Coordinates of C-alpha atoms in Angstrom, one line a residue:
M45 CA 5.6 30.0 -30.7
R46 CA 8.1 28.7 -29.1
S47 CA 8.1 28.8 -25.3
P48 CA 10.7 30.9 -23.5
R49 CA 13.3 29.5 -22.3
K50 CA 13.3 29.6 -18.5
R51 CA 16.0 30.9 -17.4
P52 CA 18.3 29.6 -14.8
W53 CA 18.7 30.0 -10.7
P54 CA 21.7 33.1 -9.9
F55 CA 24.5 31.7 -8.5
I56 CA 23.5 33.3 -4.9
V57 CA 20.2 31.4 -5.4
W58 CA 22.4 27.7 -5.4
I59 CA 25.4 29.1 -2.9
S60 CA 21.9 30.0 -1.2
I61 CA 20.2 26.6 -0.9
L62 CA 24.1 24.6 0.1
S63 CA 24.2 27.2 2.9
V64 CA 20.6 26.2 4.4
G65 CA 20.9 22.5 3.6
F66 CA 25.0 22.8 5.8
I67 CA 23.2 24.4 8.4
L68 CA 20.3 21.2 8.5
L69 CA 22.7 19.1 8.4
C70 CA 25.0 20.2 10.7
I71 CA 21.8 21.0 13.0
I72 CA 21.2 16.9 12.9
S73 CA 25.0 15.9 13.3
F74 CA 24.9 18.1 17.0
I75 CA 21.7 16.0 18.0
V76 CA 22.3 12.6 16.8
I77 CA 25.9 12.8 18.3
T78 CA 25.9 15.2 22.0
H79 CA 21.6 12.6 21.9
V80 CA 22.1 11.3 25.7
K81 CA 20.7 8.3 26.6
R82 CA 19.9 7.1 29.4
R83 CA 21.4 4.3 31.2
P84 CA 20.7 0.9 31.1
G85 CA 18.3 -0.4 33.5
E86 CA 17.1 3.0 34.4
D87 CA 13.3 3.5 35.3
V88 CA 12.0 6.2 33.0
P89 CA 8.8 7.4 32.2
V90 CA 7.1 7.1 29.1
R91 CA 7.5 10.6 27.0
S92 CA 4.7 10.9 24.8
I93 CA 5.8 12.7 20.8
P94 CA 4.5 15.8 21.0
N95 CA 1.7 16.3 18.3
S96 CA 2.4 20.7 16.6
P97 CA 0.3 22.9 18.9
F98 CA -2.1 23.4 15.3
S99 CA -3.1 19.5 16.4
A100 CA -6.5 21.0 18.1
S101 CA -7.8 22.7 15.5
I102 CA -8.9 19.3 13.1
P103 CA -12.6 18.2 13.2
D104 CA -14.0 15.0 15.1
D105 CA -14.6 14.0 11.3
E106 CA -11.1 14.2 10.6
R107 CA -10.0 12.0 13.4
L108 CA -11.0 8.6 12.5
I109 CA -12.6 8.9 8.5
R110 CA -15.1 5.4 8.1
Y111 CA -15.7 4.8 4.0
R112 CA -17.5 1.7 5.2
P113 CA -18.5 -0.1 8.1
V114 CA -15.9 -3.1 9.0
A115 CA -17.6 -4.2 12.6
Q116 CA -15.9 -7.7 11.8
P117 CA -12.6 -9.1 10.3
T118 CA -12.0 -11.4 6.5
P119 CA -9.8 -14.0 6.9
I120 CA -7.6 -14.5 3.9
A121 CA -7.4 -18.7 3.5
H122 CA -3.5 -18.9 2.8
V123 CA -1.1 -21.3 3.3
P124 CA 1.0 -20.8 5.6
I125 CA 4.3 -19.2 6.1
P126 CA 7.2 -22.3 6.7
Q127 CA 8.1 -21.7 10.6
H128 CA 12.3 -21.8 10.3
P129 CA 13.0 -24.3 13.6
F130 CA 15.9 -21.7 15.3
M131 CA 13.7 -18.6 14.5
A132 CA 10.9 -17.1 17.0
S133 CA 7.5 -17.6 16.5
N134 CA 6.0 -15.9 12.8
A135 CA 4.4 -13.9 14.4
G136 CA 7.4 -11.4 13.8
N137 CA 10.5 -12.5 14.2
N138 CA 12.4 -9.7 11.9
M139 CA 11.7 -6.0 9.7
H140 CA 9.3 -9.1 7.9
N141 CA 7.9 -11.0 9.6
D142 CA 9.3 -14.4 8.6
A143 CA 11.9 -16.1 7.4
Y144 CA 10.2 -15.4 3.7
M145 CA 10.2 -12.1 4.8
S146 CA 6.1 -11.5 4.0
D147 CA 5.7 -8.7 5.8
T148 CA 2.3 -11.4 6.5
Y149 CA 1.1 -11.2 10.3
E150 CA -2.0 -13.7 11.3
A151 CA -2.8 -11.8 13.8
S152 CA -6.0 -9.1 12.8
G153 CA -4.2 -5.8 13.1
P154 CA -7.1 -3.3 14.2
L155 CA -10.4 -2.8 12.6
G156 CA -10.9 0.7 13.2
I157 CA -13.0 0.5 16.3
A158 CA -12.9 3.6 19.0
P159 CA -8.9 3.8 18.1
R160 CA -6.7 4.5 20.5
V161 CA -3.3 5.7 20.3
R162 CA 0.0 5.9 23.0
S163 CA 3.5 7.3 21.9
R164 CA 6.9 7.0 23.1
T165 CA 9.5 9.3 22.0
Q166 CA 13.6 9.0 23.1
G167 CA 14.4 13.6 21.1
F168 CA 15.5 11.9 17.8
G169 CA 15.7 8.5 16.9
G170 CA 13.5 5.5 16.1
Y171 CA 12.9 1.5 15.7
G172 CA 14.2 -0.3 13.0
T173 CA 13.1 -3.8 13.6
I174 CA 10.5 -4.4 16.1
T175 CA 10.0 -8.4 16.9
Y176 CA 8.4 -10.0 19.6
D177 CA 9.3 -12.9 22.4
R178 CA 8.1 -15.8 24.1
A179 CA 6.0 -13.6 26.4
G180 CA 4.9 -10.6 23.8
R181 CA 7.1 -8.8 24.0
L182 CA 8.6 -6.1 22.5
V183 CA 12.2 -6.3 21.5
A184 CA 13.3 -3.6 19.5
V185 CA 17.2 -2.6 18.6
Y186 CA 16.5 2.3 19.1
S187 CA 19.1 3.8 16.9
N188 CA 19.3 8.2 17.0
G189 CA 22.0 7.2 13.3
R190 CA 25.5 7.6 16.2
G191 CA 24.0 5.1 18.8
F192 CA 22.6 1.6 18.9
Q193 CA 20.4 0.4 21.4
L194 CA 18.6 -3.4 21.9
E195 CA 15.3 -2.2 24.0
L196 CA 12.9 -4.4 25.5
M197 CA 9.2 -3.1 26.0
D198 CA 6.1 -4.0 27.7
P199 CA 3.4 -4.2 24.6
Y200 CA 0.8 -1.6 25.7
T201 CA 2.6 1.1 27.9
L202 CA 5.4 1.2 25.6
Q203 CA 7.1 1.1 28.8
E204 CA 10.9 -0.2 28.5
L205 CA 11.4 -3.1 30.4
A206 CA 15.6 -3.3 30.3
S207 CA 17.9 -2.1 27.3
Y208 CA 21.6 -3.0 26.4
D209 CA 23.8 -0.3 24.4
L210 CA 24.9 -1.6 21.3
P211 CA 28.8 0.0 19.1
S212 CA 27.9 3.5 18.1
R213 CA 28.8 4.7 14.8
P214 CA 32.4 6.4 14.5
W215 CA 32.4 10.5 15.6
Y216 CA 33.0 11.1 11.5
F217 CA 30.1 8.7 10.7
L218 CA 28.3 11.8 8.6
L219 CA 31.3 11.6 6.1
Q220 CA 31.0 8.0 5.5
G221 CA 28.1 9.3 2.5
V222 CA 25.4 7.5 4.9
M223 CA 22.8 9.5 6.1
P224 CA 21.2 7.8 9.6
W225 CA 18.3 7.4 7.9
E226 CA 20.1 5.8 5.6
Y227 CA 22.0 3.3 7.5
I228 CA 21.3 -0.5 7.5
G229 CA 23.7 -1.9 9.4
A230 CA 24.5 -2.3 13.1
G231 CA 21.1 -4.2 13.8
I232 CA 18.6 -2.6 12.0
Y233 CA 17.9 -5.9 11.0
F234 CA 18.2 -7.9 13.4
Y235 CA 15.9 -10.9 14.0
L236 CA 14.8 -12.6 17.0
D237 CA 16.4 -16.6 16.8
H238 CA 14.4 -20.2 18.6
E239 CA 15.6 -19.2 22.2
D240 CA 14.6 -16.0 22.4
R241 CA 18.1 -14.2 21.5
A242 CA 18.5 -11.6 19.9
V243 CA 21.0 -11.8 16.7
I244 CA 22.1 -8.2 16.0
P245 CA 25.4 -7.1 13.5
T246 CA 26.7 -4.4 14.8
T247 CA 28.8 -1.1 13.6
I248 CA 32.1 -2.8 14.3
N249 CA 31.6 -5.9 11.8
T250 CA 30.8 -8.5 14.7
V251 CA 27.4 -10.3 15.5
Q252 CA 26.5 -10.6 18.5
I253 CA 24.1 -12.5 20.5
V254 CA 21.8 -11.9 23.2
Q255 CA 19.6 -12.7 25.7
V256 CA 16.1 -11.3 26.0
P257 CA 15.6 -11.2 30.1
R258 CA 12.8 -13.6 31.4
P259 CA 9.8 -12.8 32.2
G260 CA 8.8 -11.3 36.0
S261 CA 12.9 -11.4 36.8
D262 CA 15.0 -9.2 36.8
E263 CA 18.2 -10.4 34.8
G264 CA 19.2 -7.9 32.0
F265 CA 20.2 -8.6 28.4
K266 CA 23.7 -10.4 28.5
L267 CA 25.6 -11.0 25.7
I268 CA 26.1 -15.3 25.0
R269 CA 28.8 -15.0 22.4
E270 CA 29.8 -12.4 19.4
Y271 CA 32.1 -13.9 16.2
D272 CA 34.3 -10.9 15.0
L273 CA 34.3 -10.5 10.5
A274 CA 35.5 -7.8 10.7
E275 CA 38.5 -9.1 8.4
Y276 CA 35.8 -10.3 6.3
V277 CA 34.6 -6.9 5.3
V278 CA 35.5 -5.4 2.3
P279 CA 38.5 -3.3 3.2
M280 CA 38.2 0.7 1.7
P281 CA 39.3 4.0 1.7
W282 CA 39.5 5.9 4.7
P283 CA 36.5 7.2 6.0
K284 CA 34.0 4.6 4.3
Q285 CA 33.9 0.8 5.7
D286 CA 31.5 -2.1 4.4
S287 CA 29.4 -2.7 6.6
V288 CA 27.6 -7.0 8.2
A289 CA 23.7 -6.0 7.7
W290 CA 22.1 -8.9 7.3
V291 CA 22.5 -12.5 8.8
L292 CA 20.2 -15.0 9.6
P293 CA 19.9 -18.8 10.3
D294 CA 20.5 -21.9 8.1
W295 CA 17.2 -24.4 8.1
S296 CA 19.3 -26.9 9.8
G297 CA 20.8 -24.7 12.8
A298 CA 24.4 -25.2 12.5
Y299 CA 25.5 -22.1 10.5
Y300 CA 24.6 -17.9 10.0
W301 CA 24.4 -16.9 6.7
F302 CA 25.4 -13.0 6.2
A303 CA 26.3 -10.2 3.9
T304 CA 27.8 -6.7 3.3
T305 CA 26.6 -4.2 1.8
Q306 CA 29.8 -3.8 -0.8
G307 CA 28.8 -7.8 -1.9
V308 CA 30.2 -10.7 0.7
V309 CA 28.7 -13.1 0.9
G310 CA 29.5 -16.0 4.3
T311 CA 28.6 -18.9 6.7
I312 CA 29.1 -18.9 10.0
E313 CA 29.8 -22.3 12.1
R314 CA 27.4 -21.5 14.9
E315 CA 29.5 -24.1 17.2
T316 CA 33.6 -23.1 16.6
G317 CA 32.9 -19.7 14.6
T318 CA 34.8 -20.6 10.8
V319 CA 33.7 -18.2 8.3
R320 CA 33.6 -18.9 5.1
T321 CA 32.9 -16.3 2.0
I322 CA 32.2 -14.6 -1.8
R323 CA 32.9 -12.2 -3.2
L324 CA 30.3 -10.5 -6.1
Q325 CA 32.8 -8.8 -7.1
G326 CA 31.6 -5.2 -8.6
E327 CA 28.3 -5.7 -7.1
L328 CA 26.6 -4.2 -4.1
I329 CA 24.0 -5.6 -1.5
E330 CA 21.3 -2.9 -0.4
N331 CA 18.3 -4.9 1.1
S332 CA 17.6 -8.2 3.2
F333 CA 17.5 -11.3 2.0
A334 CA 15.1 -14.7 2.8
V335 CA 15.6 -18.1 3.8
G336 CA 14.7 -21.2 3.2
E337 CA 14.9 -24.6 3.8
E338 CA 17.4 -25.2 0.0
G339 CA 19.3 -22.3 1.2
V340 CA 19.1 -18.9 0.6
F341 CA 17.7 -15.7 -1.7
I342 CA 20.3 -12.2 -1.9
L343 CA 19.3 -9.8 -4.7
S344 CA 22.7 -7.0 -5.0
D345 CA 21.7 -4.0 -7.5
R346 CA 22.8 -6.6 -10.7
A347 CA 21.0 -10.1 -9.8
L348 CA 19.5 -12.5 -7.9
Y349 CA 21.4 -15.4 -6.4
R350 CA 20.4 -18.7 -4.7
F351 CA 23.0 -20.6 -2.9
S352 CA 23.1 -23.2 -0.6
Q353 CA 26.0 -24.8 1.8
N354 CA 27.8 -28.1 1.0
G355 CA 27.1 -29.2 4.9
H356 CA 31.2 -28.1 6.0
G357 CA 30.1 -24.3 5.2
E358 CA 31.0 -23.7 1.8
I359 CA 29.0 -21.8 -0.1
I360 CA 27.7 -23.3 -3.5
T361 CA 26.3 -20.8 -5.9
D362 CA 23.1 -22.0 -6.8
W363 CA 22.2 -20.5 -9.3
R364 CA 22.1 -16.7 -10.8
L365 CA 19.4 -14.5 -12.4
E366 CA 20.2 -11.3 -14.5
Y367 CA 18.1 -8.3 -13.7
D368 CA 17.7 -4.8 -15.8
R369 CA 19.3 -2.8 -13.7
G370 CA 17.7 0.7 -15.5
R371 CA 20.1 3.3 -16.5
Q372 CA 20.6 4.8 -13.6
K373 CA 19.0 5.2 -9.8
K374 CA 15.7 6.3 -9.4
P375 CA 14.2 9.4 -7.7
G376 CA 12.9 7.4 -4.2
V377 CA 15.5 5.1 -3.8
I378 CA 18.9 4.4 -2.1
T379 CA 20.5 2.8 -4.7
R380 CA 20.7 1.2 -9.2
G381 CA 19.0 -1.8 -9.0
S382 CA 16.8 -3.7 -6.9
G383 CA 14.5 -1.8 -4.4
A384 CA 13.3 -4.5 -3.3
S385 CA 13.9 -7.3 -0.2
V386 CA 13.0 -11.0 -1.4
T387 CA 9.9 -12.5 -0.6
L388 CA 9.0 -16.3 -1.1
V389 CA 5.9 -17.8 -1.8
G390 CA 4.6 -20.8 -1.8
G391 CA 6.8 -23.9 -1.2
L392 CA 9.5 -25.5 -2.6
D393 CA 8.5 -25.5 -6.3
G394 CA 7.4 -21.6 -5.1
F395 CA 9.4 -18.5 -6.3
V396 CA 10.9 -15.8 -5.5
V397 CA 9.9 -12.0 -6.3
I398 CA 11.9 -9.3 -6.9
T399 CA 11.0 -5.7 -8.5
D400 CA 13.7 -5.0 -11.0
N401 CA 14.1 -0.6 -12.6
A402 CA 13.0 -1.5 -15.4
E403 CA 12.6 2.4 -18.1
P404 CA 10.0 3.8 -18.3
R405 CA 8.7 0.8 -15.8
I406 CA 9.5 -1.4 -13.1
R407 CA 8.6 -4.4 -13.6
L408 CA 7.3 -7.2 -10.9
L409 CA 9.6 -10.4 -11.3
F410 CA 8.5 -14.0 -10.4
V411 CA 11.8 -16.4 -10.4
R412 CA 10.8 -20.4 -9.7
R413 CA 12.9 -21.0 -6.6
S414 CA 14.3 -24.2 -8.2
D415 CA 15.9 -23.0 -10.8
G416 CA 15.5 -18.9 -11.2
A417 CA 14.0 -18.9 -14.5
V418 CA 11.5 -16.1 -14.6
V419 CA 8.4 -17.1 -15.2
C420 CA 6.2 -14.3 -15.6
S421 CA 6.9 -10.8 -15.4
Q422 CA 4.1 -7.2 -14.7
P423 CA 5.1 -4.1 -15.3
L424 CA 3.6 -1.3 -11.7
F425 CA 2.7 2.6 -12.2
Q426 CA 3.6 4.7 -14.0
E427 CA 5.6 5.2 -16.8
G428 CA 8.6 7.5 -16.0
R429 CA 7.0 7.3 -12.2
S430 CA 7.8 3.9 -11.4
A431 CA 10.3 2.6 -8.7
T432 CA 10.1 0.8 -5.9
D433 CA 12.9 0.4 -2.7
I434 CA 10.7 -0.8 -0.1
S435 CA 9.8 -5.3 0.1
V436 CA 6.8 -6.2 -1.9
I437 CA 3.8 -8.3 0.7
G438 CA 3.5 -11.9 -1.0
F439 CA 1.9 -15.5 0.0
E440 CA -0.4 -17.9 -1.7
H441 CA -4.4 -18.7 -1.0
A442 CA -5.0 -22.0 0.0
D443 CA -9.0 -23.9 -0.5
A444 CA -11.3 -24.5 1.7
N445 CA -9.0 -27.6 2.3
G446 CA -6.0 -25.5 2.9
R447 CA -3.7 -27.1 -0.4
G448 CA -2.7 -24.5 -1.8
K449 CA -4.4 -23.1 -5.0
G450 CA -1.3 -21.8 -7.4
V451 CA -2.5 -18.7 -6.6
Y452 CA 0.1 -15.5 -5.1
S453 CA -0.8 -12.3 -4.2
V454 CA 1.5 -9.7 -4.4
I455 CA 1.1 -6.3 -3.4
V456 CA 3.3 -3.6 -4.7
E457 CA 4.0 -0.1 -3.6
N458 CA 5.2 3.2 -5.0
N459 CA 8.3 5.5 -3.8
W460 CA 9.4 6.7 -7.0
G461 CA 9.7 10.6 -5.7
R462 CA 11.3 13.4 -4.7
H463 CA 12.3 13.5 -1.2
F464 CA 14.5 15.3 1.2
F465 CA 14.2 14.2 4.6
P466 CA 12.2 14.6 7.0
I467 CA 9.5 14.9 3.7
A468 CA 8.9 12.3 1.2
R469 CA 7.3 12.8 -1.5
P470 CA 6.4 9.6 -3.0
E471 CA 4.1 8.9 -6.4
P472 CA 0.6 7.5 -5.7
G473 CA 0.3 4.1 -6.5
I474 CA -0.3 0.9 -4.2
T475 CA -0.9 -2.5 -6.6
R476 CA -2.3 -6.1 -5.5
V477 CA -1.0 -8.5 -8.7
D478 CA -2.0 -12.5 -9.1
L479 CA 0.6 -15.1 -10.5
I480 CA -2.2 -18.0 -11.3
R481 CA -1.4 -21.1 -12.3
H482 CA -3.7 -23.1 -15.5
E483 CA -4.1 -26.1 -16.0
D484 CA -1.3 -26.8 -18.5
G485 CA 1.1 -25.6 -15.9
S486 CA 2.1 -22.1 -17.1
Y487 CA 1.4 -19.1 -15.1
T488 CA 0.3 -15.7 -15.9
C489 CA 0.2 -12.1 -13.9
K490 CA -3.0 -10.7 -13.7
T491 CA -3.7 -6.7 -11.7
I492 CA -6.2 -7.7 -9.4
W493 CA -6.3 -3.6 -8.0
S494 CA -4.3 0.1 -8.4
S495 CA -4.8 2.5 -5.8
N496 CA -3.9 6.3 -5.6
E497 CA -2.8 5.6 -2.0
R498 CA 0.1 7.0 -0.9
H499 CA 3.3 5.1 2.1
F500 CA 6.8 5.6 2.1
G501 CA 8.0 2.6 3.8
V502 CA 6.9 -1.4 5.3
F503 CA 3.6 -2.4 4.6
K504 CA 1.8 -4.9 6.3
L505 CA -1.2 -7.1 5.3
S506 CA -3.0 -9.2 8.4
L507 CA -4.4 -12.2 7.1
G508 CA -6.4 -12.8 10.1
N509 CA -8.6 -10.0 8.5
G510 CA -8.0 -9.4 5.4
L511 CA -6.7 -5.5 5.6
L512 CA -4.1 -4.1 4.3
Y513 CA -2.3 -0.9 6.9
L514 CA -1.3 1.7 5.7
Y515 CA 1.0 4.7 7.7
F516 CA 1.4 8.7 5.7
R517 CA 0.4 12.5 5.9
M518 CA -2.1 14.0 5.0
G519 CA -2.1 18.3 5.3
S520 CA 1.2 20.0 5.1
P521 CA 3.4 22.0 7.2
P522 CA 3.5 23.9 9.6
N523 CA 0.8 21.1 10.4
P524 CA 0.6 17.5 9.0
R525 CA -1.2 14.9 9.8
W526 CA 0.0 11.6 9.7
Y527 CA -2.3 8.5 9.4
L528 CA -3.0 5.1 9.7
S529 CA -5.1 3.8 6.7
A530 CA -6.3 0.4 6.4
L531 CA -7.7 -1.2 2.4
D532 CA -8.8 -3.5 1.8
F533 CA -7.2 -6.6 0.1
A534 CA -9.9 -8.0 -1.6
T535 CA -10.6 -4.4 -3.5
G536 CA -8.5 -2.1 -3.1
E537 CA -10.3 0.4 -1.5
T538 CA -9.7 2.5 1.8
V539 CA -11.5 1.1 4.4
Y540 CA -10.6 3.6 7.4
R541 CA -8.4 6.4 8.6
V542 CA -7.2 7.2 12.0
L543 CA -5.6 9.7 12.7
V544 CA -2.1 9.1 14.7
G545 CA -1.2 12.8 15.3
T546 CA 0.2 16.4 14.3
G547 CA 3.5 17.1 13.7
L548 CA 7.6 16.1 12.5
G549 CA 7.0 14.1 15.7
Y550 CA 5.0 11.7 14.1
D551 CA 6.7 11.7 10.7
N552 CA 8.1 7.8 9.1
W553 CA 10.8 8.0 7.1
A554 CA 10.1 5.0 5.1
G555 CA 9.5 2.9 8.7
S556 CA 8.2 0.0 9.4
L557 CA 4.7 -0.9 10.0
F558 CA 4.2 -3.9 12.5
L559 CA 1.5 -5.9 14.1
H560 CA 1.1 -7.2 17.7
P561 CA 0.7 -11.1 18.1
D562 CA -2.6 -10.5 20.4
G563 CA -4.6 -8.9 17.6
G564 CA -5.7 -5.2 16.9
I565 CA -2.4 -3.2 17.8
A566 CA -0.6 -1.9 14.9
Y567 CA 2.7 0.0 16.1
A568 CA 5.0 2.4 13.4
T569 CA 8.2 3.9 14.1
T570 CA 8.8 7.7 13.1
I571 CA 12.5 10.0 13.2
F572 CA 11.3 10.6 16.9
G573 CA 10.2 6.8 18.8
L574 CA 7.1 4.6 18.5
V575 CA 3.9 4.7 17.6
M576 CA 0.7 2.3 18.9
I577 CA -2.7 2.1 17.4
Q578 CA -5.0 0.0 19.6
D579 CA -8.5 -1.2 19.8
A580 CA -10.9 -0.6 22.1
A581 CA -11.5 -3.8 22.5
V582 CA -8.4 -5.0 23.1
P583 CA -7.3 -4.6 27.2

């Protein structure tokens, strides 16, 4: 028997849906545009993110769910990520921690020992990147979608110690077609350098170098220098705008590398300010790049590149690898093409790791750093429901003497899903894949484990305790519960979950997790601020 055809929704239903969406957009726009920030230096008490009215109904045994004991950390023997000489410590100098964008930490994250939760809110808005200065204080860029502010915070109380206003997006920013929660410019990806200076791309296509105040001083943030890149971006018809979104230093420290969303790649000579650029014609850049000793690795929506400069800032294309960008943009990702930021694993003889956008399953690609050759690829997740929009986690294992074993571990999350702000519905899927070198020099990929856990955002791995950290909700409105979950890196088994909060304010919406170098502390960015989860053993 032929199944009955589904009747199309009446025209009035579509009009109603569009009307509700327009009203929600107007409300969000009003909140963002009229959001009032306090004056820099103004001493304001820390306000906590409110829980939903139904939070008290959650029983105690659902506030800390422990699946197995974890009293002691289990460190992972690994080859240390090289410390970039012109970036702050690898304890956390950018969104993805280090120059290799490994998303790994030497420090131990929370073990779930009588965890305590603290939060901070200024209303609608959150933090894209959190870094740590030499004193361990938080240096972060806050945004409500239109306004942006550099902030210095106490790592334990989340009290603001200093702030610095950055250029805002124009009043007509919603007409540019990029929603507040999708915008990737204006310091969302900034980095902290070796002298505790924040290097920040701004909404007006400049790069600001801002000095962080010294501990114990009455100083505020200080603008040291500003490079104007407005004439080097791609001109676009009003109201659209190309954006300088990423800046990183080369290994010599003489140049900054930068990239724009419309495919401009450039260098800035640090001393003179001289700028040189090339254009990746017909290509977009939507993900952060990595920098190694030999150059930078940049991923467009069509190809992976390694660029270097000739000592005078002139850009050389060392190699280009075109990958399978798929037939269309998949549900749950920003653009067609790879959704992953670039990750480097191993040393100069190691690999660049990305994902493609192939059908019916995306593939994890291990690409040789030296020549751009793919040595191994591994399909990921369920057919027809496979996508990622987040950087992978990656590192090389070490033997008892600290030497590389030729085994490289990568963890990938599945972001395929029907997302409508502020509710994300990713498909389940966290997968660990190892690249293994054989005695004859060949390589094979092997899936070590797959988990049905969900995550929507930048997840992190603690090499100090062997736990992988995720942040996602359980339950549904009006009382969604947001949990920090820890998975065993070796097995993929869930170790514990700790309730962070309930309600919309604790929604991370593709935000990032961060681990503090003192150990036992994790931070989660949300659409209404910042959350800290801390083991009770940490003072």
